[in-house]
Amino acid sequence: MPVKGDAPALPGARAVARHVRISPTKARRVVNLVRGLPAQEALTVLKFAPQSASEQVYKVLASAIANAENNERLDPDALLVAEAYVDEGPTLKRFQPRAQGRAYRIRKRTCHITVVVEAVAAAAPRKAAAKKAAPAKKAAPAEADKPAETKAETTAEEGTE
């Protein structure tokens, strides 16, 4: 089984935000929205996502795109969110006073957000190929109907003679 280190690495960049004051489970919900999307489309999704973690993930993704553009000289329009994951960070432990001298523990969780972008071929040729394929499917059934009609007409004409 090939190891990731054995394969030739695609050009890309990464960005990490550490000790972000958001619960890892809440941040994972947002990261799952953008994993595998083109980078510019992922930024648009994050901009309009209602979750509070989307702002932090947006910043990390924008940083990864900037790293790819400035450090690796990659085109920002040809980037894809290859990896995006959230790890658990240190938990801040606080206490809330309760009745009769008791204290309840409050856990303020943190997380580390990592986003990796990689360069891929431009997305425009794929869209053009999809548009070309769609009319071909519509034209094929119309051509299939014509021979059937001509066969019926020829048999009708032969029967009348």
XYZ file of N, CA, C and O in Angstrom:
644
model
N 0.857 -1.182 0.000
C 0.000 0.000 0.000
C 0.893 1.232 0.000
O 1.763 1.376 0.854
N 0.684 2.143 -0.956
C 1.551 3.311 -1.022
C 1.296 4.261 0.136
O 0.167 4.432 0.589
N 2.357 4.863 0.593
C 2.291 5.830 1.679
C 2.228 7.211 1.060
O 2.741 7.441 -0.034
N 1.605 8.145 1.751
C 1.438 9.481 1.208
C 2.784 10.126 0.882
O 2.913 10.864 -0.074
N 3.810 9.825 1.645
C 5.129 10.387 1.407
C 5.768 9.863 0.121
O 6.632 10.510 -0.463
N 5.347 8.693 -0.365
C 5.915 8.112 -1.574
C 5.405 8.796 -2.838
O 6.123 8.894 -3.828
N 4.172 9.251 -2.830
C 3.577 9.837 -4.021
C 4.151 11.229 -4.272
O 4.520 11.932 -3.331
N 4.243 11.621 -5.538
C 4.705 12.981 -5.813
C 3.691 13.989 -5.295
O 2.490 13.861 -5.546
N 4.166 14.962 -4.566
C 3.278 15.935 -3.943
C 2.812 16.957 -4.965
O 3.595 17.469 -5.751
N 1.521 17.222 -4.961
C 0.990 18.269 -5.816
C 1.366 19.620 -5.211
O 1.470 19.745 -3.991
N 1.568 20.638 -6.038
C 1.901 21.942 -5.479
C 0.723 22.486 -4.682
O -0.428 22.409 -5.123
N 1.010 23.004 -3.520
C -0.050 23.523 -2.664
C 0.521 24.237 -1.467
O 1.736 24.423 -1.345
N -0.352 24.637 -0.580
C 0.050 25.346 0.628
C -0.937 25.010 1.734
O -2.012 24.465 1.479
N -0.553 25.358 2.954
C -1.424 25.095 4.088
C -1.389 26.260 5.056
O -0.473 27.077 5.026
N -2.398 26.297 5.899
C -2.474 27.305 6.953
C -3.095 26.649 8.176
O -3.971 25.787 8.055
N -2.623 27.051 9.349
C -3.096 26.484 10.602
C -3.436 27.619 11.560
O -2.644 28.551 11.722
N -4.598 27.550 12.165
C -4.971 28.471 13.242
C -5.007 27.654 14.519
O -5.751 26.679 14.612
N -4.195 28.039 15.480
C -4.110 27.265 16.719
C -4.784 28.007 17.856
O -4.832 29.226 17.877
N -5.285 27.229 18.802
C -5.913 27.751 20.027
C -7.108 28.649 19.724
O -7.299 29.687 20.343
N -7.924 28.243 18.757
C -9.126 28.995 18.413
C -10.196 28.665 19.445
O -10.441 27.504 19.746
N -10.842 29.699 19.993
C -11.793 29.494 21.082
C -13.166 29.079 20.568
O -14.167 29.777 20.743
N -13.200 27.952 19.885
C -14.441 27.351 19.394
C -14.368 25.869 19.697
O -13.293 25.271 19.607
N -15.478 25.278 20.025
C -15.513 23.841 20.264
C -15.145 23.102 18.977
O -15.597 23.476 17.898
N -14.322 22.057 19.064
C -13.925 21.324 17.857
C -15.108 20.739 17.087
O -15.095 20.735 15.860
N -16.138 20.278 17.781
C -17.279 19.699 17.081
C -18.023 20.749 16.269
O -18.500 20.464 15.162
N -18.119 21.957 16.795
C -18.789 23.032 16.057
C -17.955 23.467 14.857
O -18.499 23.787 13.808
N -16.644 23.475 15.009
C -15.772 23.852 13.891
C -15.774 22.768 12.815
O -15.699 23.074 11.622
N -15.876 21.511 13.205
C -15.899 20.412 12.222
C -17.122 20.484 11.325
O -17.059 20.130 10.151
N -18.253 20.931 11.870
C -19.456 21.089 11.054
C -19.204 22.027 9.887
O -19.663 21.801 8.773
N -18.465 23.103 10.147
C -18.193 24.097 9.115
C -17.139 23.588 8.143
O -17.256 23.760 6.925
N -16.110 22.945 8.665
C -15.026 22.447 7.811
C -15.546 21.390 6.845
O -15.109 21.329 5.688
N -16.500 20.588 7.276
C -17.074 19.565 6.400
C -17.820 20.163 5.214
O -17.977 19.507 4.183
N -18.267 21.409 5.338
C -18.965 22.066 4.239
C -18.037 22.360 3.064
O -18.471 22.347 1.917
N -16.768 22.662 3.350
C -15.874 23.167 2.300
C -14.845 22.156 1.821
O -14.172 22.394 0.820
N -14.717 21.033 2.481
C -13.701 20.055 2.081
C -13.999 19.541 0.675
O -15.103 19.106 0.377
N -13.007 19.625 -0.216
C -13.151 19.136 -1.579
C -13.667 20.162 -2.575
O -13.711 19.888 -3.767
N -14.057 21.347 -2.123
C -14.566 22.375 -3.022
C -13.415 23.188 -3.630
O -12.332 23.256 -3.050
N -13.638 23.830 -4.768
C -12.666 24.813 -5.253
C -12.536 25.939 -4.225
O -13.510 26.294 -3.548
N -11.350 26.504 -4.101
C -11.056 27.447 -3.026
C -11.965 28.678 -3.067
O -12.476 29.104 -2.028
N -12.169 29.254 -4.238
C -13.001 30.464 -4.323
C -14.459 30.158 -3.971
O -15.132 30.951 -3.311
N -14.941 28.995 -4.384
C -16.308 28.601 -4.044
C -16.427 28.342 -2.539
O -17.442 28.665 -1.917
N -15.389 27.775 -1.943
C -15.399 27.517 -0.502
C -15.457 28.831 0.280
O -16.141 28.920 1.297
N -14.735 29.858 -0.192
C -14.793 31.159 0.469
C -16.216 31.730 0.423
O -16.695 32.293 1.408
N -16.883 31.559 -0.700
C -18.258 32.055 -0.828
C -19.193 31.304 0.113
O -20.049 31.912 0.769
N -19.023 30.000 0.207
C -19.858 29.194 1.114
C -19.653 29.648 2.556
O -20.610 29.817 3.316
N -18.397 29.874 2.932
C -18.103 30.281 4.306
C -18.617 31.690 4.603
O -19.014 31.990 5.732
N -18.591 32.546 3.606
C -19.040 33.920 3.812
C -20.512 33.958 4.210
O -20.926 34.781 5.020
N -21.313 33.049 3.642
C -22.744 33.068 3.903
C -23.217 31.967 4.849
O -24.425 31.811 5.048
N -22.298 31.207 5.421
C -22.688 30.165 6.374
C -23.108 30.826 7.692
O -22.441 31.747 8.171
N -24.191 30.369 8.307
C -24.674 31.019 9.523
C -23.899 30.659 10.789
O -24.058 31.326 11.804
N -23.083 29.623 10.763
C -22.381 29.197 11.967
C -21.306 30.220 12.361
O -20.667 30.830 11.503
N -21.082 30.353 13.666
C -20.082 31.322 14.136
C -18.666 30.874 13.810
O -17.767 31.701 13.673
N -18.446 29.576 13.665
C -17.110 29.070 13.349
C -16.709 29.371 11.913
O -15.524 29.302 11.569
N -17.666 29.726 11.066
C -17.347 29.959 9.656
C -16.409 31.149 9.480
O -15.615 31.171 8.541
N -16.465 32.118 10.378
C -15.565 33.276 10.287
C -14.110 32.851 10.487
O -13.225 33.271 9.736
N -13.861 32.005 11.479
C -12.494 31.543 11.736
C -11.991 30.643 10.608
O -10.850 30.757 10.177
N -12.841 29.756 10.113
C -12.447 28.863 9.018
C -12.193 29.685 7.752
O -11.267 29.399 6.989
N -12.986 30.732 7.536
C -12.792 31.623 6.395
C -11.399 32.243 6.444
O -10.701 32.309 5.430
N -11.012 32.718 7.628
C -9.691 33.346 7.776
C -8.566 32.353 7.483
O -7.575 32.698 6.841
N -8.715 31.119 7.951
C -7.675 30.110 7.723
C -7.591 29.769 6.236
O -6.498 29.659 5.677
N -8.737 29.607 5.588
C -8.744 29.300 4.161
C -8.152 30.450 3.344
O -7.374 30.223 2.419
N -8.506 31.677 3.688
C -7.940 32.837 2.989
C -6.425 32.892 3.179
O -5.687 33.232 2.249
N -5.952 32.527 4.347
C -4.513 32.497 4.609
C -3.822 31.414 3.788
O -2.731 31.623 3.254
N -4.462 30.249 3.676
C -3.885 29.166 2.872
C -3.809 29.565 1.399
O -2.821 29.278 0.716
N -4.832 30.255 0.906
C -4.823 30.723 -0.479
C -3.715 31.750 -0.674
O -2.988 31.723 -1.676
N -3.561 32.657 0.284
C -2.505 33.668 0.196
C -1.124 33.029 0.253
O -0.208 33.451 -0.467
N -0.966 31.992 1.076
C 0.313 31.277 1.138
C 0.628 30.626 -0.205
O 1.764 30.658 -0.675
N -0.369 30.023 -0.825
C -0.161 29.379 -2.120
C 0.196 30.408 -3.190
O 1.051 30.162 -4.043
N -0.458 31.556 -3.124
C -0.227 32.589 -4.131
C 1.149 33.243 -3.960
O 1.878 33.443 -4.934
N 1.521 33.561 -2.728
C 2.761 34.307 -2.496
C 3.995 33.428 -2.359
O 5.056 33.785 -2.858
N 3.861 32.290 -1.705
C 5.031 31.443 -1.463
C 5.270 30.447 -2.580
O 6.406 30.155 -2.928
N 4.189 29.896 -3.147
C 4.316 28.849 -4.158
C 4.054 29.351 -5.576
O 4.157 28.586 -6.529
N 3.648 30.616 -5.716
C 3.361 31.226 -7.028
C 2.268 30.458 -7.791
O 2.394 30.196 -8.979
N 1.203 30.088 -7.082
C 0.093 29.356 -7.695
C -1.061 30.303 -7.992
O -1.232 31.326 -7.331
N -1.854 29.955 -8.994
C -3.023 30.744 -9.360
C -4.137 30.489 -8.345
O -4.545 29.344 -8.141
N -4.671 31.519 -7.682
C -5.709 31.294 -6.673
C -6.997 30.704 -7.244
O -7.746 30.046 -6.534
N -7.258 30.934 -8.544
C -8.476 30.390 -9.143
C -8.374 28.899 -9.433
O -9.377 28.245 -9.677
N -7.151 28.357 -9.414
C -6.951 26.939 -9.734
C -6.668 26.115 -8.480
O -6.061 25.056 -8.559
N -7.092 26.601 -7.320
C -6.831 25.891 -6.066
C -8.065 25.126 -5.612
O -9.196 25.545 -5.838
N -7.813 24.005 -4.953
C -8.857 23.131 -4.433
C -8.559 22.867 -2.958
O -7.401 22.705 -2.584
N -9.593 22.830 -2.126
C -9.408 22.512 -0.707
C -9.187 21.009 -0.611
O -10.129 20.217 -0.622
N -7.925 20.596 -0.548
C -7.584 19.177 -0.559
C -7.831 18.538 0.804
O -8.392 17.448 0.906
N -7.383 19.214 1.850
C -7.565 18.701 3.213
C -8.061 19.840 4.087
O -7.635 20.974 3.941
N -8.935 19.509 4.987
C -9.400 20.467 5.988
C -9.834 19.654 7.195
O -10.686 18.784 7.083
N -9.193 19.905 8.312
C -9.551 19.149 9.505
C -9.377 20.006 10.745
O -8.708 21.041 10.726
N -10.015 19.551 11.823
C -10.003 20.266 13.094
C -9.531 19.309 14.170
O -10.085 18.220 14.330
N -8.498 19.704 14.889
C -7.994 18.923 16.015
C -8.362 19.626 17.315
O -8.537 20.845 17.359
N -8.435 18.827 18.370
C -8.769 19.387 19.671
C -7.559 20.077 20.275
O -6.447 19.551 20.246
N -7.776 21.263 20.811
C -6.711 22.007 21.478
C -6.839 21.863 22.983
O -7.647 21.074 23.482
N -6.066 22.636 23.726
C -6.168 22.570 25.187
C -7.509 23.110 25.676
O -8.083 24.009 25.069
N -8.001 22.529 26.744
C -9.269 22.943 27.323
C -9.013 23.830 28.530
O -8.254 23.462 29.430
N -9.640 25.012 28.539
C -9.519 25.905 29.687
C -10.574 25.494 30.711
O -11.759 25.399 30.377
N -10.149 25.251 31.930
C -11.072 24.776 32.964
C -11.402 25.925 33.909
O -10.517 26.539 34.494
N -12.694 26.199 34.018
C -13.172 27.271 34.875
C -14.235 26.709 35.812
O -14.770 25.633 35.580
N -14.554 27.451 36.866
C -15.549 27.003 37.827
C -16.651 28.031 37.961
O -16.399 29.233 37.989
N -17.884 27.534 38.047
C -19.065 28.374 38.242
C -19.601 28.106 39.646
O -19.897 26.955 39.980
N -19.691 29.125 40.482
C -20.236 28.889 41.822
C -21.708 28.491 41.769
O -22.472 29.029 40.972
N -22.068 27.531 42.586
C -23.439 27.048 42.645
C -23.937 27.132 44.087
O -23.206 27.545 44.993
N -25.137 26.679 44.299
C -25.767 26.803 45.613
C -25.058 25.929 46.648
O -24.456 24.900 46.318
N -25.119 26.325 47.892
C -24.604 25.602 49.053
C -23.108 25.320 48.939
O -22.619 24.252 49.305
N -22.376 26.266 48.401
C -20.920 26.160 48.383
C -20.351 25.220 47.345
O -19.155 24.929 47.357
N -21.162 24.731 46.458
C -20.648 23.831 45.420
C -20.072 24.636 44.257
O -20.343 25.823 44.105
N -19.305 23.926 43.432
C -18.743 24.557 42.237
C -18.895 23.590 41.065
O -18.556 22.413 41.182
N -19.405 24.099 39.947
C -19.529 23.287 38.737
C -18.410 23.673 37.790
O -18.097 24.856 37.623
N -17.858 22.653 37.152
C -16.761 22.900 36.212
C -17.317 23.346 34.860
O -18.272 22.781 34.351
N -16.687 24.346 34.291
C -17.003 24.796 32.935
C -15.777 24.516 32.079
O -14.664 24.910 32.432
N -15.981 23.829 30.967
C -14.872 23.521 30.052
C -14.962 24.433 28.844
O -15.913 24.360 28.070
N -13.969 25.297 28.682
C -13.910 26.180 27.517
C -12.949 25.543 26.532
O -11.729 25.615 26.686
N -13.528 24.906 25.530
C -12.725 24.111 24.603
C -12.110 24.979 23.516
O -12.694 25.979 23.087
N -10.939 24.540 23.055
C -10.268 25.209 21.943
C -9.969 24.168 20.868
O -10.054 22.957 21.110
N -9.602 24.660 19.687
C -9.305 23.733 18.599
C -8.211 24.315 17.712
O -7.899 25.502 17.772
N -7.625 23.448 16.901
C -6.636 23.828 15.900
C -7.255 23.525 14.533
O -7.601 22.375 14.253
N -7.376 24.546 13.697
C -7.985 24.387 12.375
C -6.874 24.364 11.332
O -6.050 25.279 11.285
N -6.853 23.332 10.496
C -5.844 23.187 9.441
C -6.538 23.069 8.089
O -7.467 22.271 7.942
N -6.067 23.864 7.127
C -6.608 23.823 5.767
C -5.440 23.693 4.796
O -4.471 24.452 4.881
N -5.528 22.720 3.883
C -4.502 22.502 2.861
C -5.159 22.696 1.497
O -6.192 22.086 1.214
N -4.555 23.557 0.683
C -5.050 23.769 -0.679
C -4.008 23.244 -1.661
O -2.807 23.327 -1.408
N -4.493 22.681 -2.773
C -3.611 22.150 -3.809
C -4.033 22.705 -5.156
O -5.207 22.982 -5.384
N -3.063 22.825 -6.055
C -3.341 23.321 -7.399
C -3.884 22.192 -8.259
O -3.394 21.067 -8.216
N -4.910 22.494 -9.011
C -5.486 21.549 -9.964
C -5.695 22.290 -11.275
O -5.517 23.500 -11.362
N -6.124 21.563 -12.293
C -6.419 22.201 -13.572
C -7.583 23.157 -13.390
O -8.438 22.969 -12.522
N -7.645 24.162 -14.231
C -8.703 25.160 -14.124
C -10.064 24.487 -14.274
O -10.241 23.552 -15.053
N -11.055 24.983 -13.555
C -12.383 24.373 -13.545
C -13.179 24.700 -14.799
O -14.154 24.039 -15.105
N -12.791 25.710 -15.557
C -13.563 26.133 -16.738
C -13.669 25.036 -17.809
O -14.746 24.829 -18.351
N -12.616 24.276 -18.146
C -12.765 23.249 -19.167
C -13.769 22.167 -18.782
O -14.471 21.651 -19.636
N -13.863 21.831 -17.502
C -14.816 20.806 -17.078
C -16.242 21.277 -17.316
O -17.090 20.521 -17.751
N -16.536 22.545 -17.042
C -17.885 23.058 -17.247
C -18.221 23.073 -18.734
O -19.324 22.749 -19.123
N -17.269 23.456 -19.567
C -17.516 23.498 -21.005
C -17.761 22.091 -21.549
O -18.627 21.885 -22.394
N -17.020 21.115 -21.065
C -17.200 19.737 -21.518
C -18.578 19.223 -21.108
O -19.239 18.507 -21.859
N -19.043 19.592 -19.929
C -20.358 19.153 -19.470
C -21.458 19.766 -20.334
O -22.450 19.125 -20.643
N -21.283 21.030 -20.745
C -22.291 21.669 -21.576
C -22.335 21.037 -22.965
O -23.377 20.902 -23.556
N -21.173 20.653 -23.493
C -21.137 20.026 -24.805
C -21.779 18.639 -24.774
O -22.412 18.228 -25.719
N -21.606 17.929 -23.664
C -22.140 16.569 -23.564
C -23.665 16.578 -23.472
O -24.326 15.691 -23.986
N -24.242 17.582 -22.842
C -25.689 17.616 -22.648
C -26.450 17.715 -23.973
O -27.387 16.958 -24.194
N -26.088 18.615 -24.911
C -26.830 18.649 -26.172
C -26.685 17.362 -26.973
O -27.591 16.980 -27.690
N -25.545 16.682 -26.871
C -25.353 15.441 -27.609
C -26.363 14.390 -27.156
O -26.879 13.620 -27.960
N -26.693 14.371 -25.863
C -27.668 13.412 -25.360
C -29.062 13.728 -25.908
O -29.823 12.845 -26.236
N -29.384 15.019 -26.025
C -30.701 15.395 -26.532
C -30.819 15.062 -28.018
O -31.865 14.670 -28.489
N -29.723 15.212 -28.758
C -29.755 14.967 -30.190
C -29.845 13.472 -30.502
O -30.446 13.077 -31.484
N -29.267 12.641 -29.667
C -29.236 11.206 -29.933
C -30.638 10.584 -29.975
O -30.954 9.856 -30.906
N -31.556 10.866 -29.025
C -32.888 10.268 -29.111
C -33.660 10.751 -30.340
O -34.434 10.010 -30.926
N -33.473 11.993 -30.773
C -34.181 12.511 -31.943
C -33.751 11.750 -33.193
O -34.561 11.441 -34.063
N -32.455 11.416 -33.287
C -31.963 10.661 -34.426
C -32.475 9.215 -34.384
O -32.753 8.619 -35.417
N -32.620 8.683 -33.196
C -33.101 7.310 -33.064
C -34.570 7.211 -33.482
O -35.014 6.197 -34.006
N -35.347 8.284 -33.258
C -36.758 8.265 -33.619
C -36.952 8.315 -35.132
O -37.888 7.728 -35.658
N -36.101 9.026 -35.837
C -36.270 9.179 -37.281
C -36.229 7.850 -38.029
O -37.091 7.597 -38.859
N -35.276 6.963 -37.786
C -35.291 5.702 -38.525
C -36.532 4.871 -38.239
O -37.053 4.200 -39.115
N -37.060 4.927 -37.027
C -38.249 4.160 -36.696
C -39.444 4.672 -37.492
O -40.263 3.902 -37.991
N -39.568 5.994 -37.651
C -40.662 6.570 -38.418
C -40.542 6.190 -39.891
O -41.517 5.867 -40.538
N -39.328 6.243 -40.417
C -39.147 5.909 -41.832
C -39.441 4.438 -42.082
O -39.980 4.090 -43.119
N -39.128 3.570 -41.130
C -39.447 2.153 -41.281
C -40.956 1.946 -41.325
O -41.483 1.187 -42.137
N -41.684 2.655 -40.452
C -43.138 2.519 -40.423
C -43.753 3.038 -41.713
O -44.697 2.448 -42.260
N -43.217 4.139 -42.228
C -43.733 4.707 -43.468
C -43.467 3.769 -44.644
O -44.320 3.578 -45.504
N -42.267 3.169 -44.677
C -41.938 2.278 -45.788
C -42.808 1.027 -45.756
O -43.254 0.555 -46.795
N -43.089 0.473 -44.599
C -43.943 -0.710 -44.525
C -45.374 -0.360 -44.895
O -46.081 -1.135 -45.538
N -45.840 0.842 -44.544
C -47.183 1.266 -44.896
C -47.282 1.450 -46.417
O -48.297 1.101 -47.027
N -46.235 2.023 -47.003
C -46.243 2.242 -48.430
C -46.209 0.899 -49.175
O -46.849 0.730 -50.204
N -45.436 -0.060 -48.666
C -45.351 -1.383 -49.318
C -46.687 -2.089 -49.226
O -47.104 -2.795 -50.153
N -47.422 -1.923 -48.125
C -48.722 -2.562 -47.964
C -49.760 -2.000 -48.901
O -50.669 -2.696 -49.337
N -49.668 -0.725 -49.258
C -50.659 -0.104 -50.152
C -50.439 -0.489 -51.590
O -51.354 -0.478 -52.394
N -49.253 -0.846 -51.968
C -48.958 -1.187 -53.363
C -49.459 -2.500 -53.763
O -50.057 -3.330 -53.540
